Structure formats: structure tokens, C-alpha cells
mmCIF file of C-alpha atoms and ligand atoms in Angstrom:
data_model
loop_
_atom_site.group_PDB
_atom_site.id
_atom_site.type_symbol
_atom_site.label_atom_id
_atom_site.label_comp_id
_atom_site.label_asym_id
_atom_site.label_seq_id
_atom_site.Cartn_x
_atom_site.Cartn_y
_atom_site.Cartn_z
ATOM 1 C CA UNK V 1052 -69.317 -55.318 50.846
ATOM 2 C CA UNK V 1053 -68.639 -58.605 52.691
ATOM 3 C CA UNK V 1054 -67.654 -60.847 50.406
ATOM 4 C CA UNK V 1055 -65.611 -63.974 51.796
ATOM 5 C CA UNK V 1056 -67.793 -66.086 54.701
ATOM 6 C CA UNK V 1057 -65.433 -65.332 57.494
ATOM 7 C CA UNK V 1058 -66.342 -64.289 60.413
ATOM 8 C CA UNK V 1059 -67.437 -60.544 61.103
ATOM 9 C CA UNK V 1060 -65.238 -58.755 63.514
ATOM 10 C CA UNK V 1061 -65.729 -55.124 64.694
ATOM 11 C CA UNK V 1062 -63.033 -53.119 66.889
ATOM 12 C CA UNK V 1063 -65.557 -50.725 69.166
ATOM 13 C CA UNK V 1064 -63.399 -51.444 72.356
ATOM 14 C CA UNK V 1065 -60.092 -52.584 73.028
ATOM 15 C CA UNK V 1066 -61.931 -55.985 74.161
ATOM 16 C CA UNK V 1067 -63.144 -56.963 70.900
ATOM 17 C CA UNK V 1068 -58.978 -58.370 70.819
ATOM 18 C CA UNK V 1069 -57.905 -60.936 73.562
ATOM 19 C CA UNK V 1070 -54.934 -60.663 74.876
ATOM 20 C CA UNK V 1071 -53.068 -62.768 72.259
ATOM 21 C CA UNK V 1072 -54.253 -60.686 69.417
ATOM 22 C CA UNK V 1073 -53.765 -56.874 71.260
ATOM 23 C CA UNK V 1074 -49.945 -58.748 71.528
ATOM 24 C CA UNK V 1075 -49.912 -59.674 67.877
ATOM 25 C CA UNK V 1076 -51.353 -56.576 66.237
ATOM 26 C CA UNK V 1077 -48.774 -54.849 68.047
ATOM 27 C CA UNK V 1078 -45.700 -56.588 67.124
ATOM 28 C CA UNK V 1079 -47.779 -56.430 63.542
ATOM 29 C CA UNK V 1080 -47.427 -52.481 63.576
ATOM 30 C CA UNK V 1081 -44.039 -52.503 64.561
ATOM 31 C CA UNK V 1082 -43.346 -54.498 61.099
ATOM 32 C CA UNK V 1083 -45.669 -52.537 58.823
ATOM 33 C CA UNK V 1084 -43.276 -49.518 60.907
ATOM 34 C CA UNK V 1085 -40.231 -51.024 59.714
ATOM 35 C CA UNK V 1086 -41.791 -51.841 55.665
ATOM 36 C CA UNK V 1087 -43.149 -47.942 55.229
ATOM 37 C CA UNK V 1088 -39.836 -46.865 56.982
ATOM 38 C CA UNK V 1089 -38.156 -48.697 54.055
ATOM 39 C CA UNK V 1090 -40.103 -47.558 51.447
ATOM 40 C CA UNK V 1091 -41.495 -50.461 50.284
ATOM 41 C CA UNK V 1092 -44.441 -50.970 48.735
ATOM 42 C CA UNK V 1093 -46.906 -53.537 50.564
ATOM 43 C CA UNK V 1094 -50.597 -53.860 49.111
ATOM 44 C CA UNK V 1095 -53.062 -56.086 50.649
ATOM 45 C CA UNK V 1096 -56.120 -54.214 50.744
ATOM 46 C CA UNK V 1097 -55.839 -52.995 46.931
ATOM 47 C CA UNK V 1098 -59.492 -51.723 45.656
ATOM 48 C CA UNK V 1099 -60.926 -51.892 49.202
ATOM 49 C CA UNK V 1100 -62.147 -49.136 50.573
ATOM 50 C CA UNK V 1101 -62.670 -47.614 54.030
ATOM 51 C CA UNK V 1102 -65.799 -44.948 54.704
ATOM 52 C CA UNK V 1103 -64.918 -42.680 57.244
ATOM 53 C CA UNK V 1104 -67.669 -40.788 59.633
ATOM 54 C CA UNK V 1105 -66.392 -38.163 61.792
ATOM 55 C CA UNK V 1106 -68.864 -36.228 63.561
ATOM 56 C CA UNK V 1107 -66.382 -35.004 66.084
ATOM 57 C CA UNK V 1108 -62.885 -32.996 65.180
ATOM 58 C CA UNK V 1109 -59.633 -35.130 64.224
ATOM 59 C CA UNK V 1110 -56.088 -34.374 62.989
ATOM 60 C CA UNK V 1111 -54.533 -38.056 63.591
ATOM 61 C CA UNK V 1112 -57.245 -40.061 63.507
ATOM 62 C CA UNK V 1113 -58.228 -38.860 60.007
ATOM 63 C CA UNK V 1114 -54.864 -38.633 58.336
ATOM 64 C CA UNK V 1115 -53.998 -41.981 59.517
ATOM 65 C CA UNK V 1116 -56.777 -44.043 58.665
ATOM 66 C CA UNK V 1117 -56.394 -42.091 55.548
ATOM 67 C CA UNK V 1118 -52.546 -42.301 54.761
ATOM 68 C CA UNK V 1119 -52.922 -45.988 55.874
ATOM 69 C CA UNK V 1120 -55.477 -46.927 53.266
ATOM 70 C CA UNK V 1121 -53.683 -44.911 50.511
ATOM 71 C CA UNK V 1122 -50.218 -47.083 51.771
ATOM 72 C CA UNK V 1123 -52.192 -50.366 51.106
ATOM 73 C CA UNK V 1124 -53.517 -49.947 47.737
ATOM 74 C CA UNK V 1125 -56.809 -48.862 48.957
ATOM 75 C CA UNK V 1126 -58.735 -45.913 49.288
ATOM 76 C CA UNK V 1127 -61.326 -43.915 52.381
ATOM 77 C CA UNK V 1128 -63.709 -41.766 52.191
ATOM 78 C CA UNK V 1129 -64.050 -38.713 54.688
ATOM 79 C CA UNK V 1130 -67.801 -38.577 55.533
ATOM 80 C CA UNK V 1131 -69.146 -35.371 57.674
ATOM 81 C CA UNK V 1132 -72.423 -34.966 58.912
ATOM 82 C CA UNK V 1133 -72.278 -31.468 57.372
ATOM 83 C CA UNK V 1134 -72.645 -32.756 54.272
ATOM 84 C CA UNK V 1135 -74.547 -36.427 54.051
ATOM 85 C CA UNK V 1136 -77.569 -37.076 54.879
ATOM 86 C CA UNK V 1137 -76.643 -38.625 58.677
ATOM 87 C CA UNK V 1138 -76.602 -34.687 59.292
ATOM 88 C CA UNK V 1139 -79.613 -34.449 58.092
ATOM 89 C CA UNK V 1140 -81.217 -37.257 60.418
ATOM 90 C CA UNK V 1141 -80.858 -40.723 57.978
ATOM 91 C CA UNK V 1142 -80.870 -43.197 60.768
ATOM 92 C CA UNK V 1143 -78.080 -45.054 61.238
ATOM 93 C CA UNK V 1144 -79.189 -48.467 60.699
ATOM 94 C CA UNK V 1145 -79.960 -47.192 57.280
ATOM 95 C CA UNK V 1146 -76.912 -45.604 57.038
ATOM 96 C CA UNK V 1147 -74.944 -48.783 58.268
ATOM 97 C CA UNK V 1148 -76.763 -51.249 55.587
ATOM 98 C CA UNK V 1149 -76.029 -48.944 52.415
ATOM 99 C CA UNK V 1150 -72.270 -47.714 53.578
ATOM 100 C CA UNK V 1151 -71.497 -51.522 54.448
ATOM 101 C CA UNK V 1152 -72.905 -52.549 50.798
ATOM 102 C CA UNK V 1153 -70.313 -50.175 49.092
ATOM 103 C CA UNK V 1154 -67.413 -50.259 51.379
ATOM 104 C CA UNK V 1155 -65.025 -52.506 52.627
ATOM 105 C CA UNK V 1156 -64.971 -51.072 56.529
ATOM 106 C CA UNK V 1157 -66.537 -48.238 58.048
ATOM 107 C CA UNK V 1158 -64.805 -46.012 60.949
ATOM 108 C CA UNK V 1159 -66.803 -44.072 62.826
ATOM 109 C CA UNK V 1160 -65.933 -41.000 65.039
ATOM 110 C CA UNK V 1161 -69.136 -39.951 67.694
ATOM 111 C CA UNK V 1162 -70.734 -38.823 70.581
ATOM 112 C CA UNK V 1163 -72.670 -41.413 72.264
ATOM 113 C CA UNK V 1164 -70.815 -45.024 72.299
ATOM 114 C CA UNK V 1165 -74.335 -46.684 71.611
ATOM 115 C CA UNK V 1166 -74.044 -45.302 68.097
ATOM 116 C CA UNK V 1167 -71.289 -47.034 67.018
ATOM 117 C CA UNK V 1168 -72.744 -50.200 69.235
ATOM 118 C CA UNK V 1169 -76.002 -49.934 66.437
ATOM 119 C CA UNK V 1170 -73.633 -49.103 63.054
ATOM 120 C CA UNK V 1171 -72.008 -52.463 63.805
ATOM 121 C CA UNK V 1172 -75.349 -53.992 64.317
ATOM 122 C CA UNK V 1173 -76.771 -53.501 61.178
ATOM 123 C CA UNK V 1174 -72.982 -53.315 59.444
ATOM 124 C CA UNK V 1175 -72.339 -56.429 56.984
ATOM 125 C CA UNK V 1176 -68.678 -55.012 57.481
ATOM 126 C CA UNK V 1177 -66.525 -54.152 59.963
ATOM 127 C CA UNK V 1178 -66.925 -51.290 61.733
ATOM 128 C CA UNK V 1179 -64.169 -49.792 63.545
ATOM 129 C CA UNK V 1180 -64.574 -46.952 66.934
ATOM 130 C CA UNK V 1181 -62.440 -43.735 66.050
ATOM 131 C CA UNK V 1182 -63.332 -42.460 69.464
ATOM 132 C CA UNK V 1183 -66.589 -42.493 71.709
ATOM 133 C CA UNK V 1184 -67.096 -40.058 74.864
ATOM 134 C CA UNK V 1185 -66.732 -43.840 76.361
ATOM 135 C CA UNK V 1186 -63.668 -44.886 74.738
ATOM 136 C CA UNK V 1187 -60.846 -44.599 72.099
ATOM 137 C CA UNK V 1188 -59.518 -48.053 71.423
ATOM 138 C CA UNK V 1189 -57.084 -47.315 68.082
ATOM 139 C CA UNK V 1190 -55.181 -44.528 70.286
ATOM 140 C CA UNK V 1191 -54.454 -47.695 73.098
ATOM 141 C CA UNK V 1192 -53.005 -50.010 69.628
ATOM 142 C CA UNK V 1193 -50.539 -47.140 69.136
ATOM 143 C CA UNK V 1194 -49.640 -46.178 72.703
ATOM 144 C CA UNK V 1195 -48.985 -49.796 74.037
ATOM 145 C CA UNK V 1196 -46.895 -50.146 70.470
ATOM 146 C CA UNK V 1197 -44.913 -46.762 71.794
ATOM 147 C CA UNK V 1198 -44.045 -48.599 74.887
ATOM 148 C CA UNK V 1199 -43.325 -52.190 73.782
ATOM 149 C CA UNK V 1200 -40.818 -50.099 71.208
ATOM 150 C CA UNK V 1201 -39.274 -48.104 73.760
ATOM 151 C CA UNK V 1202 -39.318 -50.576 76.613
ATOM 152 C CA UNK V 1203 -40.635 -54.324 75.926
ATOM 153 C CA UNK V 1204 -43.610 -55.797 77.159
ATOM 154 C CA UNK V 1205 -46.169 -53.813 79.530
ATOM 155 C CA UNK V 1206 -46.546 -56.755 81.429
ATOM 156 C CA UNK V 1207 -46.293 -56.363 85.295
ATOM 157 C CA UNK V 1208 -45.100 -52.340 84.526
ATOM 158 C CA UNK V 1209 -46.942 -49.993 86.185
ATOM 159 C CA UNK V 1210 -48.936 -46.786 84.800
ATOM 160 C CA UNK V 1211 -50.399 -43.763 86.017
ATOM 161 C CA UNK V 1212 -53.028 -42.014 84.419
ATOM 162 C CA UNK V 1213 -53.268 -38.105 85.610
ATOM 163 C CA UNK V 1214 -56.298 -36.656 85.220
ATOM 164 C CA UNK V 1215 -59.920 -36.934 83.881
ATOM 165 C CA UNK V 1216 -61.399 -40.521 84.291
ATOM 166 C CA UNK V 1217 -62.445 -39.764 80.710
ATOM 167 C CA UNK V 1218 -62.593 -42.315 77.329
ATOM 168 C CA UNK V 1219 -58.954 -42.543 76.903
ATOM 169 C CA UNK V 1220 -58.807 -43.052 80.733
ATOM 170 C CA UNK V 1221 -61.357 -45.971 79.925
ATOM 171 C CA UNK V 1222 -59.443 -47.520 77.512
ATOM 172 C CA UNK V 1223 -56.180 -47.564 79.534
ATOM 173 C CA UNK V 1224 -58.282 -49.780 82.129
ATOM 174 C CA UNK V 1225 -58.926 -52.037 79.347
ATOM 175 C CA UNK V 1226 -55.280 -52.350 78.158
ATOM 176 C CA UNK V 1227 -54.263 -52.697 82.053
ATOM 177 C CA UNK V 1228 -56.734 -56.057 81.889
ATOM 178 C CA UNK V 1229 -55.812 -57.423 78.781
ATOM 179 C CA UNK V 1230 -51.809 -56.791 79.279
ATOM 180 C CA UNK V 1231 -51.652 -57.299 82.468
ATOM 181 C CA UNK V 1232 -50.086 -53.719 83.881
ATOM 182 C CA UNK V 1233 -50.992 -51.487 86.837
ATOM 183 C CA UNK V 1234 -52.759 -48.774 86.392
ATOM 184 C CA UNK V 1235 -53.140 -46.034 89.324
ATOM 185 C CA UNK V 1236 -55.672 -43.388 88.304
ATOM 186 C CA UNK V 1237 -55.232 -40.261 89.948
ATOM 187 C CA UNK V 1238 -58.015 -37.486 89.391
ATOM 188 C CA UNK V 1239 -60.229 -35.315 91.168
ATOM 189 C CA UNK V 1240 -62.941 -36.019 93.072
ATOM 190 C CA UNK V 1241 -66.340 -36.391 90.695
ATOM 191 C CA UNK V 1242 -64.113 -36.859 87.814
ATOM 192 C CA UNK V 1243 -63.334 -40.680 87.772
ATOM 193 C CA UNK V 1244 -64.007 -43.293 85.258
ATOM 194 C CA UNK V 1245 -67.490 -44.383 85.249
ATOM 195 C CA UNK V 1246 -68.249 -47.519 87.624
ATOM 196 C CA UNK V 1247 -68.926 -49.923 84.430
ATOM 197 C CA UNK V 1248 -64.918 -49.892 83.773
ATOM 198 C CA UNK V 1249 -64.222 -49.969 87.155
ATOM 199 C CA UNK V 1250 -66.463 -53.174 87.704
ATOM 200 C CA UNK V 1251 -64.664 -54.283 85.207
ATOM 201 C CA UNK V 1252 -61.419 -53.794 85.755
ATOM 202 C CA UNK V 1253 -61.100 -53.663 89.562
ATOM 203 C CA UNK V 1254 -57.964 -56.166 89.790
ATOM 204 C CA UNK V 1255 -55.847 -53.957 87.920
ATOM 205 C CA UNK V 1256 -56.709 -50.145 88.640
ATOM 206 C CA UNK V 1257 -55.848 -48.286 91.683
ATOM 207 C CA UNK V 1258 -57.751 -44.632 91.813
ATOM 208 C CA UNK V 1259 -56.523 -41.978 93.940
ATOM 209 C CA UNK V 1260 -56.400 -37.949 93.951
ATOM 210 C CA UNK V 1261 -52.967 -38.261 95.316
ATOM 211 C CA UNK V 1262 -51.537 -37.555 91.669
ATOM 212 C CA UNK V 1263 -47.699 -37.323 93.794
ATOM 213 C CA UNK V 1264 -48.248 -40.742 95.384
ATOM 214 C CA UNK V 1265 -49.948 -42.849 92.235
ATOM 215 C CA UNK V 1266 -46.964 -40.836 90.145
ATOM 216 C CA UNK V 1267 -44.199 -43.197 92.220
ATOM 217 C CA UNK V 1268 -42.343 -46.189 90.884
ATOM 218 C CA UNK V 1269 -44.397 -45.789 87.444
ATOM 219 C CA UNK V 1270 -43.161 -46.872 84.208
ATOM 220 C CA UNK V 1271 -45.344 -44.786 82.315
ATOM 221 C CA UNK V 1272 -47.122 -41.039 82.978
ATOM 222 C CA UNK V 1273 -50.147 -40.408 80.450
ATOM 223 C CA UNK V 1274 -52.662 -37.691 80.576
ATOM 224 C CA UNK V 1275 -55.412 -35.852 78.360
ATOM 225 C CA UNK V 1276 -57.174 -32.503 78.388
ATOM 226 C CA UNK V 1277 -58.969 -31.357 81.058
ATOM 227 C CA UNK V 1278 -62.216 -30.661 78.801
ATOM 228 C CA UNK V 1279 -63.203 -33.522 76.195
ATOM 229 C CA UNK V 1280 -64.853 -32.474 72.627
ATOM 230 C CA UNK V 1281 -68.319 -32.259 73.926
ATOM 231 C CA UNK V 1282 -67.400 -30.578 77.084
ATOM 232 C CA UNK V 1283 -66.160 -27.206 75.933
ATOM 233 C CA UNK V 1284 -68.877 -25.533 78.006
ATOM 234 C CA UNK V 1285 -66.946 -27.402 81.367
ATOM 235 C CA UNK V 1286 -63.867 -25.511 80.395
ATOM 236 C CA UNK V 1287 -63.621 -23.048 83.036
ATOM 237 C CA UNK V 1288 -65.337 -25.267 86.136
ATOM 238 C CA UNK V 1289 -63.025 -28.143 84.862
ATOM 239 C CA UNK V 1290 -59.840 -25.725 84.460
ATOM 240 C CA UNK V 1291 -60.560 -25.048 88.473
ATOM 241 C CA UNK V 1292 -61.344 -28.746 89.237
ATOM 242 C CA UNK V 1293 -57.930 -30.114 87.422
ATOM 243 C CA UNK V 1294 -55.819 -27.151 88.665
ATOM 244 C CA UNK V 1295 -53.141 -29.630 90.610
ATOM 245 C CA UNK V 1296 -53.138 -32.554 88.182
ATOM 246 C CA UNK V 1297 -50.834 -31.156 85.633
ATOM 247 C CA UNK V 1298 -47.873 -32.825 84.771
ATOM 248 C CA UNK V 1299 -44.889 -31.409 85.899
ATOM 249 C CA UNK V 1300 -41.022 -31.809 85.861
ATOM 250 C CA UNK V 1301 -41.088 -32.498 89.308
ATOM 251 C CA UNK V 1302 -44.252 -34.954 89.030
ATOM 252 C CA UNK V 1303 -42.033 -36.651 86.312
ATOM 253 C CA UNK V 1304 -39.179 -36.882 88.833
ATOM 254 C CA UNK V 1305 -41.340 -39.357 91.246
ATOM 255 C CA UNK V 1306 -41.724 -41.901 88.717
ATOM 256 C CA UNK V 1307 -39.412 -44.353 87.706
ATOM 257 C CA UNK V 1308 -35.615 -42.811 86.237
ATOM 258 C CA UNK V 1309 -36.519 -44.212 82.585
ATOM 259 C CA UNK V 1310 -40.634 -43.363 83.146
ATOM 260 C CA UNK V 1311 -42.284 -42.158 79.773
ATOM 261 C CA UNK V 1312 -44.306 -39.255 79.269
ATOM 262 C CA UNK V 1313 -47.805 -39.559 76.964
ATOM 263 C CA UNK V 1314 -50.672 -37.922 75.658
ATOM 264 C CA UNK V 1315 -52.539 -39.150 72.925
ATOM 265 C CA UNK V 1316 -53.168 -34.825 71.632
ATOM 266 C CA UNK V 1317 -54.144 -32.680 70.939
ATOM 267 C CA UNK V 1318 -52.003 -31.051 74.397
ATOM 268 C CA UNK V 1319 -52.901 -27.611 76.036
ATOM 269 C CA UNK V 1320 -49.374 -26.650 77.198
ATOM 270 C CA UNK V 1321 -49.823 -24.849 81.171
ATOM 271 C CA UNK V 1322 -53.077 -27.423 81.318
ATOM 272 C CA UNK V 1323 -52.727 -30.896 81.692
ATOM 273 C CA UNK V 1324 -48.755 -31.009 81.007
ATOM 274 C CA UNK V 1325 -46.398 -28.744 81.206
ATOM 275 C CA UNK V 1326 -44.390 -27.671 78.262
ATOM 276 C CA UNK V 1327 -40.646 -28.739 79.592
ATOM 277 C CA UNK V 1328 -42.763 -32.176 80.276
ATOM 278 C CA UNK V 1329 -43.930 -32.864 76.703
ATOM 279 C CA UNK V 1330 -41.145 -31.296 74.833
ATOM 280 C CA UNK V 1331 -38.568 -32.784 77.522
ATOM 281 C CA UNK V 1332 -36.399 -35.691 77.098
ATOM 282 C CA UNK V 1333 -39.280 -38.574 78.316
ATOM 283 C CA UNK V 1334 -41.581 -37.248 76.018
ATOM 284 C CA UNK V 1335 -42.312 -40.100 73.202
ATOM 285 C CA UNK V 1336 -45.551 -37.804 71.994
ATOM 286 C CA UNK V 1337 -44.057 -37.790 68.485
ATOM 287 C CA UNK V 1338 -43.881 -41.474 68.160
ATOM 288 C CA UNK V 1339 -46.813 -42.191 70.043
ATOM 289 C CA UNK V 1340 -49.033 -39.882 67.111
ATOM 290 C CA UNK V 1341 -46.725 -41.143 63.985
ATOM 291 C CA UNK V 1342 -47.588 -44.851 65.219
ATOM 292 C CA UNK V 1343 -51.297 -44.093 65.186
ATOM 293 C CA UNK V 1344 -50.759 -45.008 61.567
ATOM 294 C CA UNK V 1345 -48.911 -47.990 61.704
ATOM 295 C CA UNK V 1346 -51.152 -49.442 64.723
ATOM 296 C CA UNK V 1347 -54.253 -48.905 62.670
ATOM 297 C CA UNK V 1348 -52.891 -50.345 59.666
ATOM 298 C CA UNK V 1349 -52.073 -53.893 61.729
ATOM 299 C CA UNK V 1350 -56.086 -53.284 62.413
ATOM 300 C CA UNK V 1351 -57.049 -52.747 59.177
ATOM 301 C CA UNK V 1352 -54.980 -55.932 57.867
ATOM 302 C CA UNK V 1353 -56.453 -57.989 60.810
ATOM 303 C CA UNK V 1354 -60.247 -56.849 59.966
ATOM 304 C CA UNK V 1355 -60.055 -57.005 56.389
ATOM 305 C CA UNK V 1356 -56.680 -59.116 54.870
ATOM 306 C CA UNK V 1357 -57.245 -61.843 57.511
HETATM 307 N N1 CP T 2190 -55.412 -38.476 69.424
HETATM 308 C C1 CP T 2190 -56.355 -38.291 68.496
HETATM 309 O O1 CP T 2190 -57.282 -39.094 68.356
HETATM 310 O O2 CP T 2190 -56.189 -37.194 67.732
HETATM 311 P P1 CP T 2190 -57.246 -36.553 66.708
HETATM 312 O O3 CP T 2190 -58.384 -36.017 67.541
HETATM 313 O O4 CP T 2190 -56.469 -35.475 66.018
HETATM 314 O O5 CP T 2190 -57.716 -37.608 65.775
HETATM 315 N N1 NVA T 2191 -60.357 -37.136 75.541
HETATM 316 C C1 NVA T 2191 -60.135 -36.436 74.310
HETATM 317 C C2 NVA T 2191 -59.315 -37.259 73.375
HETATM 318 C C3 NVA T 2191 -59.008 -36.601 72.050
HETATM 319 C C4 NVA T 2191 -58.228 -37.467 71.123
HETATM 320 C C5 NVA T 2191 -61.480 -36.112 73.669
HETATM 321 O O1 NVA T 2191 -62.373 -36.962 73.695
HETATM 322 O O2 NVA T 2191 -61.654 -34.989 73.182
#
């Protein structure tokens, strides 16, 4: 229930934020980091409440929305379609206009981005993206925090993303634009980011299937799985089409000295990354998941505290 006259604001992609406020939410998490890590108690969204719709699989996502609400004085909701009546085929403007008149904010988990584009349209509240195929905006608030804690500002650093030109892919193209980094894609032929991103964020993406060359001088290595939720049918033809873009020790030794390693997990160890790569030294995995809380909760306080 929107009750104040400001201005609605949704978070579907990472440019719903300029480049100002990605900056300040950021440096926002990092505080909220320091004010849990003390144990202090810090309420501003007391009796507001956050309805949660996941109609794909989550560990992080979930918990942190969840813990993150609980932390603030308020309260979510976990909402599958296995057991409301979405599942049952309640369309989702209808859904939107009787969740938004009971809730506070509604985050939404799907398939098809145009979903979430139509919850928001008939939403009287904000309505965050918990992950599309397209995109997955909230994991980009907690990996760019990851870095700015570990390394300072993104700004003119450069990144390589290793593998499938998939949603998290797409939302590393947006952070490239609105921080202003490099990004070199390198992925396998018939597996890059769709054209729309790449229209859109031609000045700052380089894409390559030399994963050896884009891997040099970076500042950051991320990657994903091979096969998105959705594509679990792809497994094997992917598992053959991805076969040299794992991230290796040695793949980890052409970057930069002080390079990071990513992934936003769930990781299949001997897939995407090898084990000595994401339980090596580089690795900041651990932080990069625990600040999935902390990121959202700067979100949360930006959509709903003001
Ligand atoms: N990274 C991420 O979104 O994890 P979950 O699928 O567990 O939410
Ligand atoms: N690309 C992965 C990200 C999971 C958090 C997926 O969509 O399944």
C-alpha cells in the first residue's frame, strides 16, 4: 500500500539507478555492512512488508530479501506458484493490484522479463526484479559492492566475463555503462548476449571467444553456469559448447596480480570454474553472496524509507 505521494520507483534493471545512485546505494550497503556487523539494531521499515514471488529456485535471493526485512523491523512473505493462485493462472495484473494493496514492495523471481515489466505496471508499489532469463540486477548491487570493498571504485578497471552471454552477463553490460568499466565478454560462438544489450552498451563491451586474450590485464574474472534455470534440457549440448571457458588457475594467472575471482552461485565445480579457482586465494565468492543482503537492504531503504 502506497501511502506517501512520492514518486513510484521500481528496480527491474540495473538502469532504473543512474550512475549517482548505483554509487550511493553502494557506499549505502557498505554502512548497513558495518551497523549489522555491530549488532545494532536499525529499523526503518518497521510494519512494512515485502511479498515475495519466486517462480524459479533461490538460496540467496530468498534468505536475503528475507533476513533483510526481518533486520529492519519488517516482515516478507515467500509466495510460490505452487501454492497461490498465480499457479493456478490469476493474471498478473490482478495479482499486481491486490499484492500492491497489502504490501509495502513486491519482489518477483521469473521466467520471461516482460512479466515483471507488467507487475510493475499495474503495481501501486514498488516492484523489485529477483532475476529474469534477461537480467539479475540485485546480484550487480552486491558484486560492484564486493569490488569497491576490496579494491575502490570500478571506474576505468577492466572486467572479463567468461562464459554464457546470459542475464547476469546482461547485467554486467549495464554496470560497465553506468560505472564506467571495461567489460570483455568472452564466450562461444551462438552464446553471446542478445543484440538489445549490445546496442546498448557498445562503448563499453568488447566480445571475443578468445577467453586467454579478454582474461589479460583484467581487474576482475566473473562467470556463471553453463546451463541457466530454464535451460536444464541444454545441459549436455551446452556442457560441449562451454568445454574451454572454464576458469582455471592458469586463466587466473593472465589477469592482473591482484585480479578477483566471482560468481554470483550457485557454482558447478569442473564446469564453469575450477575448484582451486573458487576456493583459491582471489576468490571473494563468500563476500560477494553475504553482501547480497546488505546490497538489497540499501535497495529496500532507497525504494521504501526514501
Ligand atoms: N545468486 C543467486 O541469485 O542465488 P540464488 O539463486 O540462490 O538466489
Ligand atoms: N544465470 C543463472 C543465475 C543464477 C543466480 C540462472 O539464471 O540460473
Amino acid at each position: 500500500m502506497n501511502t506517501t505521494n512520492k514518486t513510484l520507483r521500481h528496480f527491474l534493471t540495473l538502469t532504473d539507478l543512474s550512475a549517482e545512485e548505483f554509487r550511493s546505494l553502494i557506499n549505502r550497503a557498505i554502512e548497513l555492512k558495518t551497523i549489522q556487523h555491530r549488532g545494532e539494531i536499525f529499523e526503518p521499515l518497521k510494519n512494512k512488508v515485502l511479498a515475495m514471488i519466486f517462480e524459479k529456485s533461490s538460496t540467496r535471493t530468498r534468505v536475503s530479501f528475507e533476513s533483510g526485512m526481518a533486520q529492519f523491523g519488517g516482515h516478507a512473505i515467500f509466495l510460490s506458484p505452487r501454492d497461490t493462485q498465480l499457479g493456478r493462472g490469476e493474471p498478473i495484473e490482478d495479482s499486481a493490484r491486490v499484492l500492491s494493496s497489502m504490501t509495502d514492495c513486491i519482489m518477483v523471481r521469473t521466467f520471461a522479463h516482460e512479466k515483471v515489466e507488467l507487475l510493475a505496471k499495474y503495481s501501486s508499489v514498488p516492484v523489485i526484479n529477483g532475476l529474469t532469463d534477461e537480467v539479475h540486477p540485485c546480484q550487480l548491487l552486491a558484486d560492484m559492492q564486493t569490488y569497491f570493498e576490496q579494491r575502490g571504485d570500478i571506474k576505468g578497471k577492466t572486467v572479463t566475463w567468461v562464459g554464457d552471454g546470459n542475464n547476469m552477463c546482461h547485467s554486467y553490460m549495464h554496470a560497465a555503462k553506468l560505472l564506467d568499466f571495461k567489460l570483455n565478454i568472452a564466450c562461444p560462438e551462438g552464446f553471446e548476449p542478445q543484440q538489445e544489450f549490445i546496442l546498448e552498451t557498445r562503448d563499453f563491451i568488447e566480445i571475443t571467444q578468445d577467453v586467454a586474450a579478454a582474461s589479460a590485464n583484467s581487474d576482475l574474472i566473473v562467470t556463471d553456469v553453463w546451463a541457466s534455470m530454464g535451460q536444464e534440457e541444454e545441459q549436455k549440448i551446452r556442457e560441449r559448447a562451454f568445454r574451454n571457458y572454464q576458469v582455471t588457475p592458469e586463466l587466473m594467472k593472465s589477469a592482473n596480480e591482484d585480479a578477483l575471482f566471482m560468481h554470483c552461485l550457485p557454482a558447478h565445480r569442473g564446469e564453469e570454474v575450477s575448484a582451486d579457482v573458487i576456493d583459491g586465494k582471489q576468490s571473494v565468492v563468500w563476500d560477494e553472496a553475504e553482501n547480497r543482503l546488505h546490497a538489497q537492504k540499501a535497495l529496500l531503504e532507497f525504494l521504501l524509507a526514501g
